[in-house]
């Protein structure tokens, strides 16, 4: 009767009780049902309605089954279920645990992407609080997200807004800023609108347009009619256009003044070539009567068009002028004087014509002014002057009747009278009239005893011009003469047909070589009337010029008739009959009766006579092609082709090209590998290199893994490149054909920061090996910036392969800077057991200038030598005693070494910031040259000015260096001495002995307005080591990259080779005129955008220099070179 329990009734059946008690209810396991199931007077006492999730508050309330939407139970508290939201759902209205099942549960579906209180500008509820992109929770865009500076302003605000269909941070740039389309923050890297605004925020409005806004410009008119102005923005803002601010003058009559007065594109044109305007120079002439004929003579001594009352002017290839009041033309050879007259349509005066013009009309006077000497009438020695005076400055020094001036004194004058030949074969011509140096006897009209060799060049020798053309009489050297000197009437101003000069032989013309040096007809060696030309201005064949200075056949006649004077037989005269028909005549042919003996024959080692007429027989035969292999060893032929230095025994065989390079009788056996062929060719391409992370302690540790070796595989098949250091493999890569790979390597921080002592760093070099020849450049470091940190101390080096290294070097460095930053050189050994001797040409730590020390290295070891920092300085540089330039490295035991040199961080020139790291691998002494073409680099951003410094270092005593144009005087140097030249001109350098020339970019502050760039150094390649092809790469992170291409340019009589840039021909118009004493010009190519690897080729050797710059940093290196042994190092 307790709880659910009740008693039952027991029945007796068949005498037995049970077996069951009918109706009895016994105690059971307690269940949650409101009853006392276990009959212990307790109802549901085994269940905790306060905390049991299954029976929370009652037997019928299970938190596990009765859940609000998108939630799960976390506990039962005081009989009430407590819930939490499932992942991705949120109880925004906070009714989950207040209304429970009566509420909407976790009604907000949201997967969080940020912690509470953090929002990103993306249109997403990142912290799932029911609100999107709340201003207070927004994370600001990263530093540098918006461009600042220039037209963008010092600071730029941002707004989180819908842009291009999505929510994102938008930079609030000024309206003038040119954004990149569909970008909320990026600004165009260059301006597309020329609007006087800084659209790309680089601080320079409209600086991306060419021609450059504000630069000078000219209109299309010619001569004095040409107007000038400046480039300004077009009205439609698409670019710049020339706005003329100073209009040209109207055309006037042509004068002989080096100016195009009549605006036809021709300057000082004579009557025979008046141009599109009928005006031409009318020289001041006098008419002289000789033998009953009129001859026209310059009234005044000849002068240059640029001459003034104070100056004789400049130039040699000009026309002569006859005008009063200017200094006459002296320092002129016979040929130059003759050419100057011919350019004026005349010739030098004949001796009898000159004398008639001097002694006067109808009389014969001793002096032009009379028969009695007057010391003050003409400019002779008695006047006391020491230079030529202006024409007509002695009006009384004039000939009677003809009124020709200065025929006595002032300048001695060349006349067309050949007297004799010198022993050297030079023609000797008469001069007349005396000069300011001569006394009364030499000033007489008839004085004819002074003659000079044709190349005489003196300040008291000049000339005047004459012509018979226009007197109505056809002379021997004329085709016609109609009594005037006017073209267009059938007979030209030089007494030839009007057709003369069109390059076609017509009518009575004896020849016509035209006026275009690039379109010379057959058998023509120069244009009409040019020096050495075989056709005169009037299309007659000129007289033969018989002299060692004239190697051509001017009169197109038989050579045997050209010379009768014995001194002329050294040029073209002698036996001109080829008796044996082998193409050679005596004396060149040593046996003109045997066609198998002549200068073109190979020496037959088995014969007993001189087959090739060089004076040697068989074993005595010299090495004609200079390949080091004799043609004959006794009677045995060794060099199979002694005319070609590329064929000799032992030469690597390039199989299949049809040439037997190694003289083994076939081009299909003993085939050389590509690496073996590269070793023979001795260029910057090779299969093994040594790289050094030279000192650069100003470089942040952020860049400690940014030392880069850029390897270019120019082969047609893939190449495998392996890099090791200290005997361990660092990285191996297979580089695709015609591709490059950048190996990012760690700096050796001991070398990078080792500025205070000489270091012998074991295993300090990276060693690069390749299965095929490659080009390798090292960048220290490669990237201009990483994240928000910039380097400011970049430079690069062209690496030279092991097979071109030698045992002799001299280094170029720079003085210690402010006792803080040293110059350096570093040496890498290529083999074990290497011993080097170092001569210190500057103070180093523990080593005084002038001392020598020996060091021992093994393969891959690096010796790094800084200049001493224990110095005082003026301005910023320490003295030259702290400059390692001129120090030498000589291997006394072991194999060749690699040598690098430069500066930890230098300013150039002294006093102009900022400092920058400089380095370059040194050329071996055996490869130094004597001839260089120095070209100025492209201006830095923010300025139109550009200058460079050049350091010229001598390797031997008594070295004489000249510069053209004269950017400085002649330099006389001894071994280890140098001179520096800073200039804004292109120029050439020539030396009597081998030199090294280093080019430097200058500090940014050297140029007003410059906002990028800093010092860098690059070895200038001598023309002797120019190549016909180059492959190179530039760093993409540097803002501006350029290459200077130096190649032969078109000149009169010289064709110009075409340069192919990545297979595309470059226009000849891109290149400058010939530089200095060379026939090379330069083109500066901008390569600042992708692609960053290039190949340049040509049919003739040319040179390249690669360089680049960004804000306060730069780099420079030669893009490639040959390294042939051209010097003997004692």
mmCIF file of C-alpha atoms in Angstrom, residues 539-660:
data_model
loop_
_atom_site.group_PDB
_atom_site.id
_atom_site.type_symbol
_atom_site.label_atom_id
_atom_site.label_comp_id
_atom_site.label_asym_id
_atom_site.label_seq_id
_atom_site.Cartn_x
_atom_site.Cartn_y
_atom_site.Cartn_z
ATOM 1 C CA UNK A 539 82.250 66.259 -113.615
ATOM 2 C CA UNK A 540 85.747 66.258 -115.107
ATOM 3 C CA UNK A 541 88.377 63.693 -114.129
ATOM 4 C CA UNK A 542 90.951 65.419 -111.884
ATOM 5 C CA UNK A 543 94.692 65.241 -112.202
ATOM 6 C CA UNK A 544 96.398 62.395 -110.369
ATOM 7 C CA UNK A 545 97.487 63.311 -106.861
ATOM 8 C CA UNK A 546 100.830 61.547 -106.639
ATOM 9 C CA UNK A 547 101.749 61.371 -102.962
ATOM 10 C CA UNK A 548 101.875 58.881 -100.146
ATOM 11 C CA UNK A 549 98.923 60.772 -98.662
ATOM 12 C CA UNK A 550 96.663 59.879 -101.609
ATOM 13 C CA UNK A 551 96.172 56.165 -102.103
ATOM 14 C CA UNK A 552 93.381 56.278 -104.671
ATOM 15 C CA UNK A 553 93.470 56.573 -108.461
ATOM 16 C CA UNK A 554 92.034 60.043 -109.122
ATOM 17 C CA UNK A 555 92.419 60.237 -112.897
ATOM 18 C CA UNK A 556 91.227 56.677 -113.608
ATOM 19 C CA UNK A 557 94.219 56.191 -115.843
ATOM 20 C CA UNK A 558 96.838 53.508 -116.155
ATOM 21 C CA UNK A 559 98.976 53.370 -113.050
ATOM 22 C CA UNK A 560 102.172 53.292 -115.141
ATOM 23 C CA UNK A 561 101.419 56.803 -116.380
ATOM 24 C CA UNK A 562 100.651 58.284 -112.981
ATOM 25 C CA UNK A 563 104.128 58.937 -111.626
ATOM 26 C CA UNK A 564 107.330 60.063 -113.205
ATOM 27 C CA UNK A 565 108.901 61.482 -110.070
ATOM 28 C CA UNK A 566 111.109 58.913 -108.300
ATOM 29 C CA UNK A 567 109.816 59.853 -104.848
ATOM 30 C CA UNK A 568 106.312 58.781 -105.824
ATOM 31 C CA UNK A 569 107.065 55.131 -106.540
ATOM 32 C CA UNK A 570 106.202 54.102 -103.030
ATOM 33 C CA UNK A 571 102.499 54.494 -103.673
ATOM 34 C CA UNK A 572 101.263 53.166 -106.994
ATOM 35 C CA UNK A 573 104.103 53.377 -109.505
ATOM 36 C CA UNK A 574 106.356 50.681 -110.849
ATOM 37 C CA UNK A 575 105.966 47.589 -113.015
ATOM 38 C CA UNK A 576 102.220 47.297 -113.453
ATOM 39 C CA UNK A 577 102.235 44.250 -115.723
ATOM 40 C CA UNK A 578 101.119 40.942 -114.187
ATOM 41 C CA UNK A 579 103.383 38.604 -116.159
ATOM 42 C CA UNK A 580 102.179 35.299 -114.678
ATOM 43 C CA UNK A 581 98.501 36.187 -114.375
ATOM 44 C CA UNK A 582 98.238 35.465 -110.644
ATOM 45 C CA UNK A 583 96.809 38.898 -109.842
ATOM 46 C CA UNK A 584 100.026 40.352 -108.399
ATOM 47 C CA UNK A 585 102.730 42.565 -109.922
ATOM 48 C CA UNK A 586 106.238 43.444 -108.883
ATOM 49 C CA UNK A 587 107.558 44.289 -106.419
ATOM 50 C CA UNK A 588 104.820 42.541 -104.358
ATOM 51 C CA UNK A 589 105.117 39.412 -106.483
ATOM 52 C CA UNK A 590 108.595 38.018 -105.727
ATOM 53 C CA UNK A 591 108.433 35.751 -108.788
ATOM 54 C CA UNK A 592 106.222 37.268 -111.481
ATOM 55 C CA UNK A 593 106.927 34.359 -113.820
ATOM 56 C CA UNK A 594 105.433 31.647 -111.565
ATOM 57 C CA UNK A 595 101.719 31.861 -110.801
ATOM 58 C CA UNK A 596 102.176 29.537 -107.785
ATOM 59 C CA UNK A 597 104.374 32.102 -106.062
ATOM 60 C CA UNK A 598 102.645 35.259 -104.866
ATOM 61 C CA UNK A 599 101.644 36.947 -101.580
ATOM 62 C CA UNK A 600 98.284 35.112 -101.431
ATOM 63 C CA UNK A 601 99.776 31.613 -101.419
ATOM 64 C CA UNK A 602 100.041 29.343 -98.375
ATOM 65 C CA UNK A 603 103.595 28.383 -97.619
ATOM 66 C CA UNK A 604 104.256 24.853 -98.883
ATOM 67 C CA UNK A 605 106.365 23.345 -96.133
ATOM 68 C CA UNK A 606 107.825 20.744 -98.476
ATOM 69 C CA UNK A 607 109.299 23.161 -101.047
ATOM 70 C CA UNK A 608 112.637 24.911 -100.910
ATOM 71 C CA UNK A 609 111.436 28.353 -101.961
ATOM 72 C CA UNK A 610 109.371 31.251 -100.570
ATOM 73 C CA UNK A 611 105.852 30.475 -101.834
ATOM 74 C CA UNK A 612 104.131 33.556 -100.328
ATOM 75 C CA UNK A 613 106.823 36.196 -100.924
ATOM 76 C CA UNK A 614 107.261 37.135 -97.271
ATOM 77 C CA UNK A 615 110.993 36.436 -97.163
ATOM 78 C CA UNK A 616 110.792 33.189 -95.168
ATOM 79 C CA UNK A 617 111.011 29.558 -96.214
ATOM 80 C CA UNK A 618 109.346 26.578 -94.500
ATOM 81 C CA UNK A 619 110.445 26.253 -90.864
ATOM 82 C CA UNK A 620 111.354 29.958 -90.717
ATOM 83 C CA UNK A 621 107.822 30.943 -91.791
ATOM 84 C CA UNK A 622 106.374 33.278 -89.105
ATOM 85 C CA UNK A 623 102.953 32.872 -87.503
ATOM 86 C CA UNK A 624 100.988 35.094 -89.895
ATOM 87 C CA UNK A 625 97.589 34.843 -88.216
ATOM 88 C CA UNK A 626 98.877 35.262 -84.672
ATOM 89 C CA UNK A 627 97.214 32.131 -83.293
ATOM 90 C CA UNK A 628 100.465 30.899 -81.739
ATOM 91 C CA UNK A 629 100.867 27.969 -84.162
ATOM 92 C CA UNK A 630 103.539 28.032 -86.879
ATOM 93 C CA UNK A 631 102.592 27.075 -90.420
ATOM 94 C CA UNK A 632 105.596 24.779 -90.746
ATOM 95 C CA UNK A 633 107.663 22.758 -88.310
ATOM 96 C CA UNK A 634 110.504 21.792 -90.586
ATOM 97 C CA UNK A 635 108.910 20.302 -93.684
ATOM 98 C CA UNK A 636 105.706 19.321 -91.816
ATOM 99 C CA UNK A 637 102.572 21.441 -92.130
ATOM 100 C CA UNK A 638 101.068 22.118 -88.675
ATOM 101 C CA UNK A 639 98.711 25.116 -89.000
ATOM 102 C CA UNK A 640 96.296 24.049 -91.742
ATOM 103 C CA UNK A 641 95.259 27.688 -92.340
ATOM 104 C CA UNK A 642 97.814 30.290 -91.322
ATOM 105 C CA UNK A 643 95.612 33.099 -92.625
ATOM 106 C CA UNK A 644 92.813 32.378 -90.120
ATOM 107 C CA UNK A 645 93.551 32.600 -86.369
ATOM 108 C CA UNK A 646 90.373 30.592 -85.726
ATOM 109 C CA UNK A 647 91.894 27.391 -87.227
ATOM 110 C CA UNK A 648 94.800 25.587 -85.591
ATOM 111 C CA UNK A 649 95.595 22.244 -83.935
ATOM 112 C CA UNK A 650 93.993 22.006 -80.498
ATOM 113 C CA UNK A 651 91.196 24.491 -81.223
ATOM 114 C CA UNK A 652 87.787 23.265 -79.935
ATOM 115 C CA UNK A 653 85.919 21.711 -82.854
ATOM 116 C CA UNK A 654 82.412 23.022 -83.552
ATOM 117 C CA UNK A 655 81.029 20.018 -85.343
ATOM 118 C CA UNK A 656 78.806 20.280 -88.399
ATOM 119 C CA UNK A 657 79.609 23.857 -89.438
ATOM 120 C CA UNK A 658 81.748 22.819 -92.422
ATOM 121 C CA UNK A 659 84.947 24.257 -90.897
ATOM 122 C CA UNK A 660 87.796 22.105 -89.646
#
